[in-house]
PDB file of C-alpha atoms in Angstrom:
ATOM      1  CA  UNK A   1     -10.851  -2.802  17.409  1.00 72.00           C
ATOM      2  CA  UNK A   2     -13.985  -3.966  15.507  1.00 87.00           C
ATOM      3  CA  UNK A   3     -14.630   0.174  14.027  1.00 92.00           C
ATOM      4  CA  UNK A   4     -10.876  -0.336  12.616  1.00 92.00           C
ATOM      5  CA  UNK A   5     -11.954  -4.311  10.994  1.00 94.00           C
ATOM      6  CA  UNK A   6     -15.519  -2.595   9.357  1.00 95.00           C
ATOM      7  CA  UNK A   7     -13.543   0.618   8.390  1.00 95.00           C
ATOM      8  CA  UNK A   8     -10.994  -1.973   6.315  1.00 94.00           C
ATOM      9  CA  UNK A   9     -13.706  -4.113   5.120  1.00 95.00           C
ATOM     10  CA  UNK A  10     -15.927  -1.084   3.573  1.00 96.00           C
ATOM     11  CA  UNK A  11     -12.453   0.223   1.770  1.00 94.00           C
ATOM     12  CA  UNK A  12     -12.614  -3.131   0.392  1.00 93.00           C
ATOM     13  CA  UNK A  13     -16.067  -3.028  -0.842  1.00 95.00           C
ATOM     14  CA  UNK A  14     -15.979   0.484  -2.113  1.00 95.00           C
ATOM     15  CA  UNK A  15     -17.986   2.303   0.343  1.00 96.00           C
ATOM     16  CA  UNK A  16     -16.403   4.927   0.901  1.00 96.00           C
ATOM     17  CA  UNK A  17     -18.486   6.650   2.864  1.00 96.00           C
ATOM     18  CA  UNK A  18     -19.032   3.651   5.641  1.00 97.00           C
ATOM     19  CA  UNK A  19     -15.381   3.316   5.537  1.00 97.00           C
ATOM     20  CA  UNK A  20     -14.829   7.143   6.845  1.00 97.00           C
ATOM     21  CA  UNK A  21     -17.418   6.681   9.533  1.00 97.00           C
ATOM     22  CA  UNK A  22     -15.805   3.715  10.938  1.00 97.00           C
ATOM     23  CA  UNK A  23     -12.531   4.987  10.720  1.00 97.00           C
ATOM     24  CA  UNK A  24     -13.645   8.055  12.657  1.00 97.00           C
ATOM     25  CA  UNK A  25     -15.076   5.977  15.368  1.00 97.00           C
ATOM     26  CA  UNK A  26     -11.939   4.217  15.359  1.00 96.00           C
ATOM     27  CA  UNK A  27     -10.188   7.263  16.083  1.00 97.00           C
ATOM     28  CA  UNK A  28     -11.828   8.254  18.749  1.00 96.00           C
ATOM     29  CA  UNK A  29     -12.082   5.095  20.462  1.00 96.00           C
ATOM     30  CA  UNK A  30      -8.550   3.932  19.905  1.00 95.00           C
ATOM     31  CA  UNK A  31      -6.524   6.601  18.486  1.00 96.00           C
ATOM     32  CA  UNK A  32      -3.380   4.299  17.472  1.00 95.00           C
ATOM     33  CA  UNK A  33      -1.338   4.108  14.290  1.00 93.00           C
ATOM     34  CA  UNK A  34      -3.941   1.682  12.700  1.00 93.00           C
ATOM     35  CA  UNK A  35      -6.839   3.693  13.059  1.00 95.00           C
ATOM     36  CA  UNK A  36      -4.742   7.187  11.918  1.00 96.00           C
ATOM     37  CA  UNK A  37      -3.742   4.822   9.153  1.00 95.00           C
ATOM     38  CA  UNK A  38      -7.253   3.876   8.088  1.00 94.00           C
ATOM     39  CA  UNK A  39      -8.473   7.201   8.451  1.00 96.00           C
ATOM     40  CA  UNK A  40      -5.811   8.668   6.066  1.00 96.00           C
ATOM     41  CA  UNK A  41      -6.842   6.126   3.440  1.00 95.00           C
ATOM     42  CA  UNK A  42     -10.605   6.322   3.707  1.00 96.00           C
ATOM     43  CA  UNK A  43      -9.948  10.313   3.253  1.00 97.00           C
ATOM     44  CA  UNK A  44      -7.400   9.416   0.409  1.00 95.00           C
ATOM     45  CA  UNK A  45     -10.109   6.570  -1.370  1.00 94.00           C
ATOM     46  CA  UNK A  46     -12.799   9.902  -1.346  1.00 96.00           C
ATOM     47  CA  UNK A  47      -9.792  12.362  -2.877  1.00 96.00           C
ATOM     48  CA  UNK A  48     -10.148  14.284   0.107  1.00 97.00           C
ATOM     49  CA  UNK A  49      -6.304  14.465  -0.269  1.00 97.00           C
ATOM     50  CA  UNK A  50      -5.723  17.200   1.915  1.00 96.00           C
ATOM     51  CA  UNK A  51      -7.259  16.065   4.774  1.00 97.00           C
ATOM     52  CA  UNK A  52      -5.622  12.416   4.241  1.00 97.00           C
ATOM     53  CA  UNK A  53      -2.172  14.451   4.248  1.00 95.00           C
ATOM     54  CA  UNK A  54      -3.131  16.645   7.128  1.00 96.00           C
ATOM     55  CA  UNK A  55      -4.040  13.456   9.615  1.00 97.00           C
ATOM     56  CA  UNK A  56      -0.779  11.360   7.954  1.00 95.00           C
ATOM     57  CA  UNK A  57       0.997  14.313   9.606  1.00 94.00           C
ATOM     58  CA  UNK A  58      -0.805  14.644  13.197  1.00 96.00           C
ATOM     59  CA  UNK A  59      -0.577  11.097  13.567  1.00 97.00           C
ATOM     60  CA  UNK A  60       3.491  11.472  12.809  1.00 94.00           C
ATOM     61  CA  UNK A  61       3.694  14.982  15.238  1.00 95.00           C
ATOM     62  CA  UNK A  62       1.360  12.457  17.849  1.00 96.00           C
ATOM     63  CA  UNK A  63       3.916   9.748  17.338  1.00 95.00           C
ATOM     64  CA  UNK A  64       1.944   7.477  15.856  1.00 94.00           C
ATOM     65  CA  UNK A  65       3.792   6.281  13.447  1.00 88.00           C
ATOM     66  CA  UNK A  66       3.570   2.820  11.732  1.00 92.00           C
ATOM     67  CA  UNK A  67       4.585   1.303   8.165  1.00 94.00           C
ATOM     68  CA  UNK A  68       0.624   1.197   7.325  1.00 92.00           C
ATOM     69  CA  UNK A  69       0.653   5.298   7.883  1.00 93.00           C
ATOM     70  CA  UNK A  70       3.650   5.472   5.374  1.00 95.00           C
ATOM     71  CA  UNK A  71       1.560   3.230   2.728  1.00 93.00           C
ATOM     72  CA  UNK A  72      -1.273   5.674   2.456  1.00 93.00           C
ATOM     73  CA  UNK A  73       1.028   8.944   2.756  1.00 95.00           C
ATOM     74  CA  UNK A  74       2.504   7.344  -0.371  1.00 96.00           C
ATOM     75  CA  UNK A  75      -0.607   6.631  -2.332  1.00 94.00           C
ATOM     76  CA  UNK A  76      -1.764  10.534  -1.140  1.00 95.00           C
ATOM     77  CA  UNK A  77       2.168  11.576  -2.154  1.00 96.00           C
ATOM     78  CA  UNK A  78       2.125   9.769  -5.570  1.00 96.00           C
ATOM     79  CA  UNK A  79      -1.536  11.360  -6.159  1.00 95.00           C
ATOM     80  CA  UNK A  80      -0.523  14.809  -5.668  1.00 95.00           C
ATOM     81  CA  UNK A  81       2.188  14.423  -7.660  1.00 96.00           C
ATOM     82  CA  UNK A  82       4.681  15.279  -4.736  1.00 96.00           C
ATOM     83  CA  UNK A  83       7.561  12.912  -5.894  1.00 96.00           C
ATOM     84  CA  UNK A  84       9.837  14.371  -2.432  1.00 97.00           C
ATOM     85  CA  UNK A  85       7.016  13.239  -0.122  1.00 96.00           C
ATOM     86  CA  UNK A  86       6.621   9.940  -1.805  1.00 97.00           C
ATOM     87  CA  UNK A  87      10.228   8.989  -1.733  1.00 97.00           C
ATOM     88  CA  UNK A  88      10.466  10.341   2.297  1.00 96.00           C
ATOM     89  CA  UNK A  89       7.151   7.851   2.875  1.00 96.00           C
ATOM     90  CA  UNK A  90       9.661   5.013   1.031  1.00 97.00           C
ATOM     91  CA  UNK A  91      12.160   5.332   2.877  1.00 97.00           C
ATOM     92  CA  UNK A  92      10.098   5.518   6.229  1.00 95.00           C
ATOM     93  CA  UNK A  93       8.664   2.289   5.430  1.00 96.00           C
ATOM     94  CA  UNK A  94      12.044   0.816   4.551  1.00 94.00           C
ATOM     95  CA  UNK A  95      13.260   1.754   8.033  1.00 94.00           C
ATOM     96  CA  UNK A  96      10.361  -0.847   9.800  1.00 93.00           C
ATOM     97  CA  UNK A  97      12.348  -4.372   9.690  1.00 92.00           C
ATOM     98  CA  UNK A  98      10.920  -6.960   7.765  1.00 91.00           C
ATOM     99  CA  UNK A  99       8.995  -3.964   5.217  1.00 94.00           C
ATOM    100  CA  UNK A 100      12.273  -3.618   3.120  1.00 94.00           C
ATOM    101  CA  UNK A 101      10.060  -5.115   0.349  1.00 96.00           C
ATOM    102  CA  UNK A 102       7.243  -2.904  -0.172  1.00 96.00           C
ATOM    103  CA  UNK A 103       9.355   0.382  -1.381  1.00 97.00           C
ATOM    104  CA  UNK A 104      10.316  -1.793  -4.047  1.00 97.00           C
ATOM    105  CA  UNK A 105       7.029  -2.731  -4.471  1.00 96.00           C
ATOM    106  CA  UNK A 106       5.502   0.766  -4.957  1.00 96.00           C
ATOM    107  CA  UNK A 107       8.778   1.991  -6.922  1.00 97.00           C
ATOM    108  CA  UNK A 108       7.682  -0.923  -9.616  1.00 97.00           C
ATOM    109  CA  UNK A 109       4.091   0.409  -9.620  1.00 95.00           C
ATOM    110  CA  UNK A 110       5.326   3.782 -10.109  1.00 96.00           C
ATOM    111  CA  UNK A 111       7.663   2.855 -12.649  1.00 97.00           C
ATOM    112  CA  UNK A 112       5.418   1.086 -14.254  1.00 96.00           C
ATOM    113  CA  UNK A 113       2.987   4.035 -14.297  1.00 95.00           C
ATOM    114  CA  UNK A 114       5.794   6.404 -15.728  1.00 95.00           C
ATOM    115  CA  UNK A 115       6.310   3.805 -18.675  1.00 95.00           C
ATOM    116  CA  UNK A 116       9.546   2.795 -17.060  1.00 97.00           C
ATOM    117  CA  UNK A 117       8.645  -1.296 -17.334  1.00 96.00           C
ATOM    118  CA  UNK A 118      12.260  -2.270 -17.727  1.00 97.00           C
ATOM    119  CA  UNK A 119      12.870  -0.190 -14.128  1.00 98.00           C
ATOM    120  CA  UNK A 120       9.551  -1.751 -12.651  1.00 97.00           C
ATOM    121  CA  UNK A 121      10.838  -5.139 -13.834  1.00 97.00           C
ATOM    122  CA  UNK A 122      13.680  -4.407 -11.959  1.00 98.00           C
ATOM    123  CA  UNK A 123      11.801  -3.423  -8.655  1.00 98.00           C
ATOM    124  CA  UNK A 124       9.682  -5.855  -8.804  1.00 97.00           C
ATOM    125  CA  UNK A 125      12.268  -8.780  -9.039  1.00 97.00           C
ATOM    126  CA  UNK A 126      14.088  -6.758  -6.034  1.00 98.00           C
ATOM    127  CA  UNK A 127      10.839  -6.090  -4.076  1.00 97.00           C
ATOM    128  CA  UNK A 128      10.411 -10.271  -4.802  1.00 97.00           C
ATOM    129  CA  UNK A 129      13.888 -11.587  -3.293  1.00 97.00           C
ATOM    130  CA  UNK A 130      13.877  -9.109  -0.417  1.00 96.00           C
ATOM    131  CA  UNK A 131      10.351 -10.527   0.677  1.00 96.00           C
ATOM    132  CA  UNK A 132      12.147 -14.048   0.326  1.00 96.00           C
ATOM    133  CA  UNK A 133      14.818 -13.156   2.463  1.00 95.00           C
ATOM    134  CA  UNK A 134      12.882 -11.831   5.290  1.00 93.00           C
ATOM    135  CA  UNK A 135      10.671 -14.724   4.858  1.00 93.00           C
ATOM    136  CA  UNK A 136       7.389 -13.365   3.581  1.00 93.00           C
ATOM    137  CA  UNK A 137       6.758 -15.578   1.176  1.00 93.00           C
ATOM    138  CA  UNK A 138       2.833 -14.006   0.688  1.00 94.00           C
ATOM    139  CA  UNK A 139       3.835 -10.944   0.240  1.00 94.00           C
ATOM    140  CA  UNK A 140       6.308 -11.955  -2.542  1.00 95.00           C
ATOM    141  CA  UNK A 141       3.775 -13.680  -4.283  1.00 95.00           C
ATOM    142  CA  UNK A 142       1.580 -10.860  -4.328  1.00 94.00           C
ATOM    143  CA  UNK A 143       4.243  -8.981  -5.952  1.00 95.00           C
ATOM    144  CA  UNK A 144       4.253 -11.487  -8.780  1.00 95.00           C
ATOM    145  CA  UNK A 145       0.662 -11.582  -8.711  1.00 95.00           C
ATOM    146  CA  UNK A 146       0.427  -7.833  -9.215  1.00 95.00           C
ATOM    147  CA  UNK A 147       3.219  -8.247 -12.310  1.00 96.00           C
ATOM    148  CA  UNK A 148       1.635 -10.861 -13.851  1.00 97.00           C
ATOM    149  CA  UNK A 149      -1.350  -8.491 -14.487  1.00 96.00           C
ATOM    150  CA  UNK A 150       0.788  -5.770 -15.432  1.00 96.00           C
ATOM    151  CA  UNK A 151       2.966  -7.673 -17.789  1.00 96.00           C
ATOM    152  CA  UNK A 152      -1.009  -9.138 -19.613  1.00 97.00           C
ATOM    153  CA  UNK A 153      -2.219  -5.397 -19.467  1.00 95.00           C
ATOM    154  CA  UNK A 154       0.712  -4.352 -21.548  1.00 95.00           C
ATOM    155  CA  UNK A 155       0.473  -7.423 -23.907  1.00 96.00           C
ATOM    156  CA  UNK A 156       2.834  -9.338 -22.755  1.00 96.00           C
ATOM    157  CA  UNK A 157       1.282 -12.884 -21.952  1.00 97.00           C
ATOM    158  CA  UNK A 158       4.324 -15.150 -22.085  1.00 97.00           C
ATOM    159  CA  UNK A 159       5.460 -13.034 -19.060  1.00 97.00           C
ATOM    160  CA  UNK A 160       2.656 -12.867 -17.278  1.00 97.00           C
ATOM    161  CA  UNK A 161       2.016 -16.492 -17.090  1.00 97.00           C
ATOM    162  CA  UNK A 162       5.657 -16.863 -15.649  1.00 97.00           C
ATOM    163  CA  UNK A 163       4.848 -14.394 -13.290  1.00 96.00           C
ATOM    164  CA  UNK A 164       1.695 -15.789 -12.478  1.00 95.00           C
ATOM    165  CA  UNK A 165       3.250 -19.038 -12.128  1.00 95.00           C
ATOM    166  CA  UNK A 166       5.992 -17.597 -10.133  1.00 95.00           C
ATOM    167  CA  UNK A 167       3.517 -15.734  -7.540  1.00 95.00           C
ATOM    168  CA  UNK A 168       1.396 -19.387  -7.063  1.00 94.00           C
ATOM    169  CA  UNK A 169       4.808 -21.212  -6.096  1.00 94.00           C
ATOM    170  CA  UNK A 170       5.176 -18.448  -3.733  1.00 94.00           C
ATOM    171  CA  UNK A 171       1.871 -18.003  -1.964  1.00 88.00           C
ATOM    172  CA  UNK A 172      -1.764 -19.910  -2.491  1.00 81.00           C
ATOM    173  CA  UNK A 173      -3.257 -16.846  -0.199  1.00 79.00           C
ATOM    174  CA  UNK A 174      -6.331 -15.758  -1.103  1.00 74.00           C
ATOM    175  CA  UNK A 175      -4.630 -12.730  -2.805  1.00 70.00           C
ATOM    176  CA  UNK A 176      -2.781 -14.477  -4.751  1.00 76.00           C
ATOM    177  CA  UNK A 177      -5.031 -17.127  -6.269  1.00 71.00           C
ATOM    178  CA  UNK A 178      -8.121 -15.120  -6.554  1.00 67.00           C
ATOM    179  CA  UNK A 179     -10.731 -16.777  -4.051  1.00 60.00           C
TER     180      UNK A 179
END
């Protein structure tokens, strides 16, 4: 639905604002899992966490329920510093085959966050081989991508170039190499 495409592509650019309106219209021409999904996010990008939460959960009591809904109620969780909610959303998004990746994923992040960079190492090399085995090799790379910054941003360089090198031999998405 083209509202659903301009609502993503504002959140990309950072207007917020645009990205809310679209999502709306998304809504309430196509009230699916995607647009609930968007709409949760363009609330959560604002800090308009409440109402992010509150839509997360009409969408789920509507049955509309989709891995994408579970990312944002984890980056509204993690925000409101509702550890319970954020480990549900993980395991939610666990359930979807093929997404047994991205928990790991958002457990490194978090980890790293905490200070925890020998745990997030550990994520992140699980969140890697997991998005091998169910053959998404992009989405592995991105991982790497995302812990070769990490690993420079803590002063680590030696690691982040294997990392970066690591995410390149995985994926030459856009994403991943940067254009």
């Amino acid at each position: 639905v083209p509202p659903a495409n301009l609502s993503v592509l504002y959140q990309e650019t950072g207007d917020m604002d645009k990205a809310l309106y679209w999502a709306r219209e998304s809504l309430r021409i196509s009230p699916d899992a995607v647009a609930y999904s968007n709409l949760a996010v363009s609330y959560r990008d604002l800090n308009r966490l409440d109402e992010a939460k509150s839509i997360t959960l009409e969408a789920e009591s509507l049955d509309k329920k989709s891995p994408f809904l579970y990312f944002g109620l984890v980056g509204i969780a993690f925000l409101q510093q509702d550890p319970t909610t954020v480990n549900v959303a993980l395991k939610r998004i666990a359930d979807y085959p093929g997404y047994e990746d991205q928990p790991l994923g958002f457990q490194a992040n978090i980890s790293a966050f905490s200070g925890k960079l020998m745990s997030a190492r550990d994520f992140e090399r699980r969140s890697v081989a997991s998005a091998i085995r169910a053959d998404v090799k992009d989405r592995a790379g991105w991982t790497q991508a995302i812990a070769a910054v990490r690993e420079q941003f803590i002063g680590n360089p030696g690691l982040a170039v294997r990392n970066a090198h690591a995410a390149l031999a995985l994926s030459k998405t856009s994403a991943v190499v940067g254009t």
